[in-house]
Amino acid sequence: MRFYVLPFGIRVERMDIRSFKTRSARAQDINRAWYVIDAKQQVVGRLASQVASILRGKHKPLFTPHVDTGDFVIIVNVDQVRFTGNKESAKLYYRFSGYPGGLRSRTAKEMRRRRPEYLVRHAVKGMLPKGPLGRQMLKKLKVYAGNDHPHQAQKPQVLAL
């Protein structure tokens, strides 16, 4: 039996190198599932990090960083998400028209009243890879303010976070 001697005198048995092949996911290997997440009384950042992980496919053993292996996620009741601390009144969302003096800002409370879907979508988008791969992953995210969604035909599984 042959051994390799590693630093600090550690002896390791020689193994067949063919058993350690790196596997990359291919488009035909990916099976996509649909999940429904109820965002009622969920903290926005914690919800977004778990959703981003599912969209990337990090929960699958076939995960490959440069391939979109993730699943579809439907988030309902985003008008009832919550922020920790005083972020409801202190956190600002900015948009810029491109003209001088065109920077506008809104608090999280105003955004919840006007566009509640934007709160969660914006948080998830910031946690996905930047570039074409991240934009492709973000297309699999469906966000709805109320309890109803038009994706019943996909038979989504309820995912409790």
Coordinates of N, CA and C in Angstrom, one line a residue, residues 1-152:
M1 N 0.9 -1.2 0.0 CA 0.0 0.0 0.0 C 0.9 1.2 0.0
R2 N 0.5 2.2 -0.8 CA 1.4 3.4 -1.0 C 0.7 4.6 -0.2
F3 N 1.6 5.4 0.3 CA 1.1 6.6 1.1 C 1.8 7.8 0.6
Y4 N 1.1 8.9 0.7 CA 1.6 10.2 0.5 C 1.9 10.8 1.8
V5 N 3.0 11.5 2.0 CA 3.3 12.2 3.2 C 3.0 13.7 3.0
L6 N 2.1 14.3 3.7 CA 1.7 15.7 3.6 C 2.5 16.5 4.6
P7 N 2.4 17.8 4.6 CA 3.0 18.6 5.6 C 2.6 18.2 7.0
F8 N 3.4 18.4 8.0 CA 3.2 18.1 9.4 C 3.2 16.6 9.6
G9 N 3.8 15.8 8.7 CA 3.9 14.4 8.9 C 2.6 13.6 8.8
I10 N 1.6 14.1 8.1 CA 0.4 13.4 7.9 C 0.5 12.5 6.8
R11 N 0.2 11.2 7.0 CA 0.3 10.2 6.0 C -1.1 9.9 5.5
V12 N -1.3 9.9 4.1 CA -2.6 9.7 3.5 C -2.4 8.6 2.5
E13 N -3.4 7.7 2.5 CA -3.3 6.5 1.6 C -3.5 7.0 0.2
R14 N -2.8 6.4 -0.8 CA -2.9 6.8 -2.2 C -4.3 6.4 -2.7
M15 N -5.0 7.3 -3.4 CA -6.3 7.0 -3.9 C -6.2 7.1 -5.4
D16 N -7.2 6.5 -6.0 CA -7.3 6.6 -7.5 C -7.8 8.0 -7.8
I17 N -7.1 8.7 -8.7 CA -7.4 10.1 -9.0 C -8.7 10.2 -9.8
R18 N -9.1 9.1 -10.5 CA -10.3 9.1 -11.3 C -11.6 9.2 -10.5
S19 N -11.5 8.9 -9.2 CA -12.7 9.0 -8.4 C -13.0 10.5 -8.0
F20 N -12.1 11.4 -8.3 CA -12.3 12.8 -7.9 C -12.6 13.7 -9.1
K21 N -13.4 13.3 -10.0 CA -13.6 14.1 -11.2 C -14.6 15.2 -10.8
T22 N -14.4 16.4 -11.4 CA -15.3 17.5 -11.2 C -16.4 17.4 -12.2
R23 N -17.6 17.5 -11.7 CA -18.8 17.4 -12.6 C -19.4 18.8 -12.7
S24 N -19.6 19.2 -14.0 CA -20.3 20.5 -14.3 C -21.7 20.2 -14.8
A25 N -22.6 21.0 -14.4 CA -24.0 20.8 -14.8 C -24.2 21.2 -16.2
R26 N -25.0 20.5 -16.9 CA -25.4 20.9 -18.3 C -26.9 21.2 -18.4
A27 N -27.3 21.9 -19.4 CA -28.7 22.3 -19.5 C -29.7 21.2 -19.4
Q28 N -29.3 20.0 -20.0 CA -30.3 18.9 -20.0 C -30.3 18.1 -18.7
D29 N -29.3 18.4 -17.8 CA -29.3 17.7 -16.5 C -30.1 18.4 -15.5
I30 N -30.5 19.6 -15.7 CA -31.2 20.5 -14.7 C -32.7 20.2 -14.7
N31 N -33.2 19.8 -13.5 CA -34.6 19.7 -13.3 C -35.1 20.9 -12.4
R32 N -35.9 21.7 -12.9 CA -36.4 22.9 -12.2 C -37.7 22.6 -11.5
A33 N -37.7 23.0 -10.2 CA -39.0 22.9 -9.4 C -39.5 24.3 -9.2
W34 N -40.8 24.3 -8.7 CA -41.4 25.6 -8.4 C -41.7 25.6 -6.9
Y35 N -41.4 26.7 -6.2 CA -41.7 26.8 -4.8 C -42.5 28.1 -4.5
V36 N -43.4 28.0 -3.5 CA -44.1 29.1 -3.1 C -43.6 29.4 -1.7
I37 N -43.3 30.7 -1.4 CA -42.9 31.2 -0.1 C -43.9 32.2 0.4
D38 N -44.4 32.1 1.6 CA -45.2 33.1 2.2 C -44.3 34.1 3.0
A39 N -44.3 35.3 2.6 CA -43.4 36.3 3.2 C -44.1 37.0 4.4
K40 N -45.2 36.6 4.8 CA -45.9 37.3 5.9 C -45.0 37.3 7.2
Q41 N -44.7 38.5 7.7 CA -43.9 38.7 8.9 C -42.5 38.1 8.8
Q42 N -41.9 38.0 7.6 CA -40.6 37.6 7.4 C -39.7 38.8 7.3
V43 N -38.5 38.7 7.8 CA -37.5 39.8 7.7 C -37.0 39.9 6.2
V44 N -37.0 41.1 5.6 CA -36.7 41.2 4.2 C -35.3 40.6 3.8
G45 N -34.2 41.0 4.6 CA -32.9 40.5 4.2 C -32.7 39.0 4.4
R46 N -33.3 38.5 5.4 CA -33.1 37.0 5.6 C -33.9 36.2 4.6
L47 N -35.1 36.7 4.3 CA -35.9 36.1 3.2 C -35.1 36.2 1.9
A48 N -34.6 37.3 1.6 CA -33.9 37.5 0.3 C -32.7 36.6 0.2
S49 N -31.9 36.4 1.2 CA -30.7 35.6 1.1 C -31.1 34.1 0.9
Q50 N -32.1 33.7 1.5 CA -32.6 32.3 1.3 C -33.2 32.1 -0.1
V51 N -33.9 33.1 -0.6 CA -34.5 33.0 -2.0 C -33.4 33.1 -3.0
A52 N -32.4 33.9 -2.8 CA -31.2 34.0 -3.7 C -30.5 32.7 -3.8
S53 N -30.4 32.0 -2.7 CA -29.7 30.7 -2.7 C -30.5 29.7 -3.5
I54 N -31.8 29.7 -3.4 CA -32.6 28.8 -4.2 C -32.6 29.1 -5.7
L55 N -32.6 30.4 -6.0 CA -32.6 30.8 -7.4 C -31.2 30.4 -8.0
R56 N -30.2 30.5 -7.3 CA -28.8 30.1 -7.8 C -28.7 28.5 -7.9
G57 N -29.4 27.8 -7.1 CA -29.3 26.3 -7.1 C -28.4 25.8 -6.1
K58 N -28.0 26.6 -5.1 CA -27.0 26.1 -4.1 C -27.5 25.0 -3.2
H59 N -28.8 24.7 -3.2 CA -29.3 23.7 -2.4 C -29.3 22.3 -3.1
K60 N -28.8 22.3 -4.3 CA -28.7 21.1 -5.1 C -27.3 20.5 -5.1
P61 N -27.2 19.2 -5.2 CA -25.8 18.6 -5.3 C -25.2 18.9 -6.6
L62 N -26.0 19.3 -7.6 CA -25.4 19.5 -9.0 C -25.0 20.9 -9.2
F63 N -25.0 21.8 -8.1 CA -24.7 23.2 -8.2 C -23.4 23.4 -8.9
T64 N -23.4 24.3 -9.9 CA -22.2 24.8 -10.7 C -22.3 26.3 -10.7
P65 N -21.2 27.0 -10.2 CA -21.3 28.4 -10.1 C -21.6 29.2 -11.4
H66 N -21.1 28.7 -12.6 CA -21.2 29.4 -13.8 C -22.4 29.0 -14.6
V67 N -23.3 28.1 -14.1 CA -24.5 27.6 -14.8 C -25.7 27.9 -13.9
D68 N -26.8 28.3 -14.5 CA -28.1 28.5 -13.8 C -28.7 27.2 -13.5
T69 N -28.5 26.7 -12.3 CA -29.1 25.4 -11.9 C -30.3 25.6 -10.9
G70 N -30.7 26.8 -10.7 CA -31.7 27.1 -9.7 C -33.1 26.8 -10.1
D71 N -34.0 27.0 -9.1 CA -35.4 26.7 -9.3 C -36.2 28.0 -9.3
F72 N -37.5 27.9 -9.7 CA -38.4 29.0 -9.7 C -38.9 29.3 -8.3
V73 N -39.1 30.5 -7.9 CA -39.6 30.9 -6.6 C -40.7 31.9 -6.8
I74 N -41.8 31.6 -6.1 CA -43.0 32.5 -6.1 C -43.1 33.0 -4.7
I75 N -43.1 34.3 -4.5 CA -43.2 34.9 -3.1 C -44.5 35.7 -3.1
V76 N -45.3 35.3 -2.1 CA -46.6 36.0 -1.9 C -46.6 36.7 -0.6
N77 N -47.6 37.6 -0.5 CA -47.8 38.5 0.8 C -46.5 39.3 1.1
V78 N -45.9 39.9 0.0 CA -44.7 40.7 0.3 C -45.1 42.1 0.9
D79 N -46.4 42.4 0.8 CA -46.8 43.7 1.5 C -46.8 43.6 3.0
Q80 N -46.5 42.4 3.5 CA -46.5 42.2 5.0 C -45.1 41.8 5.5
V81 N -44.1 42.0 4.7 CA -42.7 41.7 5.2 C -42.4 42.8 6.2
R82 N -41.3 42.5 7.0 CA -40.9 43.5 8.0 C -39.5 43.8 8.0
F83 N -39.1 44.9 8.5 CA -37.7 45.3 8.6 C -37.3 45.3 10.1
T84 N -36.1 45.0 10.4 CA -35.6 45.1 11.8 C -35.2 46.5 12.1
G85 N -35.2 46.8 13.4 CA -34.8 48.2 13.8 C -35.7 49.3 13.3
N86 N -35.1 50.4 12.9 CA -35.9 51.5 12.4 C -35.7 51.7 10.9
K87 N -35.4 50.6 10.2 CA -35.1 50.6 8.8 C -36.4 51.0 8.0
E88 N -37.5 50.8 8.6 CA -38.8 51.2 7.9 C -38.8 52.7 7.6
S89 N -38.2 53.5 8.4 CA -38.2 55.0 8.2 C -36.8 55.5 7.8
A90 N -35.8 54.7 8.1 CA -34.4 55.2 7.8 C -33.9 54.8 6.5
K91 N -34.3 53.6 6.0 CA -33.7 53.0 4.8 C -34.3 53.8 3.6
L92 N -33.4 54.2 2.7 CA -33.8 55.0 1.5 C -33.5 54.2 0.2
Y93 N -34.4 54.3 -0.7 CA -34.3 53.7 -2.1 C -34.2 54.9 -3.0
Y94 N -33.1 54.8 -3.9 CA -32.8 55.9 -4.8 C -33.1 55.5 -6.2
R95 N -33.4 56.6 -7.0 CA -33.5 56.4 -8.4 C -33.0 57.7 -9.0
F96 N -32.4 57.7 -10.2 CA -31.8 58.8 -10.8 C -32.3 58.9 -12.2
S97 N -32.7 60.1 -12.6 CA -33.3 60.3 -14.0 C -32.2 60.5 -15.0
G98 N -31.0 60.8 -14.6 CA -29.9 61.1 -15.5 C -29.7 62.6 -15.8
Y99 N -30.5 63.4 -15.3 CA -30.4 64.8 -15.4 C -29.9 65.5 -14.1
P100 N -29.3 66.6 -14.2 CA -28.8 67.3 -13.0 C -30.0 67.6 -12.1
G101 N -29.8 67.3 -10.8 CA -30.9 67.4 -9.8 C -32.0 66.4 -9.9
G102 N -31.7 65.3 -10.6 CA -32.7 64.3 -10.9 C -32.7 63.1 -9.9
L103 N -31.9 63.2 -8.8 CA -31.9 62.1 -7.8 C -33.1 62.2 -6.9
R104 N -33.8 61.1 -6.9 CA -35.0 61.0 -6.0 C -34.8 59.9 -5.0
S105 N -35.4 60.0 -3.9 CA -35.3 59.0 -2.9 C -36.7 58.8 -2.2
R106 N -36.9 57.6 -1.7 CA -38.1 57.2 -1.0 C -37.7 56.3 0.2
T107 N -38.4 56.4 1.3 CA -38.2 55.6 2.4 C -38.8 54.2 2.2
A108 N -38.4 53.3 3.0 CA -39.0 51.9 2.8 C -40.5 51.9 3.1
K109 N -41.0 52.8 4.0 CA -42.4 52.9 4.3 C -43.2 53.4 3.1
E110 N -42.6 54.4 2.3 CA -43.3 54.8 1.1 C -43.3 53.8 0.0
M111 N -42.1 53.1 -0.1 CA -42.0 52.0 -1.1 C -43.0 50.9 -0.8
R112 N -43.2 50.6 0.5 CA -44.2 49.5 0.8 C -45.6 49.9 0.4
R113 N -45.9 51.2 0.5 CA -47.2 51.7 0.2 C -47.4 51.8 -1.3
R114 N -46.4 52.2 -2.1 CA -46.5 52.3 -3.5 C -46.2 51.1 -4.3
R115 N -45.1 50.4 -4.0 CA -44.6 49.2 -4.8 C -44.0 48.2 -3.9
P116 N -44.9 47.4 -3.1 CA -44.3 46.5 -2.2 C -43.5 45.4 -2.8
E117 N -43.8 45.0 -4.0 CA -43.0 44.0 -4.7 C -41.5 44.4 -4.9
Y118 N -41.3 45.7 -5.0 CA -39.9 46.2 -5.3 C -39.0 45.9 -4.1
L119 N -39.6 46.0 -2.9 CA -38.7 45.8 -1.7 C -38.0 44.5 -1.7
V120 N -38.7 43.4 -2.0 CA -38.1 42.0 -2.0 C -37.3 41.8 -3.2
R121 N -37.8 42.2 -4.4 CA -37.1 42.0 -5.6 C -35.8 42.7 -5.6
H122 N -35.7 43.9 -5.1 CA -34.5 44.7 -5.0 C -33.5 44.0 -4.1
A123 N -34.0 43.5 -2.9 CA -33.1 42.8 -2.0 C -32.5 41.5 -2.6
V124 N -33.3 40.8 -3.3 CA -32.8 39.5 -3.9 C -31.9 39.8 -5.0
K125 N -32.2 40.8 -5.8 CA -31.3 41.2 -7.0 C -29.9 41.5 -6.5
G126 N -29.8 42.2 -5.4 CA -28.5 42.5 -4.8 C -27.7 41.3 -4.4
M127 N -28.3 40.2 -4.1 CA -27.6 39.0 -3.6 C -27.3 38.0 -4.7
L128 N -27.7 38.3 -6.0 CA -27.4 37.4 -7.1 C -26.2 37.9 -7.8
P129 N -25.6 37.0 -8.6 CA -24.4 37.4 -9.4 C -24.7 38.6 -10.4
K130 N -23.8 39.4 -10.6 CA -24.0 40.6 -11.5 C -23.7 40.1 -12.9
G131 N -24.4 40.6 -13.9 CA -24.2 40.2 -15.3 C -25.3 39.4 -15.9
P132 N -25.1 38.8 -17.0 CA -26.2 38.0 -17.7 C -26.7 36.8 -16.9
L133 N -25.8 36.1 -16.2 CA -26.2 35.0 -15.4 C -27.2 35.4 -14.3
G134 N -26.9 36.5 -13.6 CA -27.7 37.0 -12.5 C -29.1 37.5 -13.1
R135 N -29.1 38.1 -14.2 CA -30.4 38.6 -14.8 C -31.2 37.4 -15.2
Q136 N -30.6 36.3 -15.7 CA -31.3 35.1 -16.0 C -31.9 34.4 -14.8
M137 N -31.2 34.5 -13.7 CA -31.7 33.9 -12.4 C -32.9 34.7 -11.9
L138 N -32.8 36.0 -12.0 CA -33.8 36.9 -11.5 C -35.1 36.7 -12.2
K139 N -35.1 36.3 -13.5 CA -36.3 36.0 -14.2 C -37.1 34.9 -13.7
K140 N -36.5 34.0 -12.8 CA -37.2 32.9 -12.2 C -37.9 33.3 -10.9
L141 N -37.8 34.6 -10.5 CA -38.4 35.1 -9.3 C -39.7 35.7 -9.7
K142 N -40.8 35.3 -9.0 CA -42.1 35.9 -9.2 C -42.6 36.4 -7.9
V143 N -42.9 37.7 -7.8 CA -43.2 38.4 -6.5 C -44.6 39.0 -6.6
Y144 N -45.5 38.7 -5.6 CA -46.8 39.2 -5.6 C -47.2 39.8 -4.2
A145 N -47.9 41.0 -4.2 CA -48.2 41.7 -3.0 C -49.2 40.9 -2.2
G146 N -50.2 40.3 -2.8 CA -51.3 39.6 -2.1 C -51.0 38.1 -2.0
N147 N -52.1 37.4 -1.7 CA -52.0 36.0 -1.4 C -52.2 35.2 -2.7
D148 N -52.7 35.8 -3.8 CA -53.0 35.1 -5.0 C -51.8 35.2 -6.0
H149 N -51.6 34.1 -6.8 CA -50.6 34.1 -7.9 C -51.2 33.3 -9.0
P150 N -50.7 33.6 -10.3 CA -51.3 32.9 -11.4 C -50.5 31.7 -11.9
H151 N -49.8 31.0 -10.9 CA -48.9 29.9 -11.3 C -49.4 28.6 -10.7
Q152 N -50.7 28.4 -10.5 CA -51.2 27.2 -10.0 C -50.9 26.0 -10.9

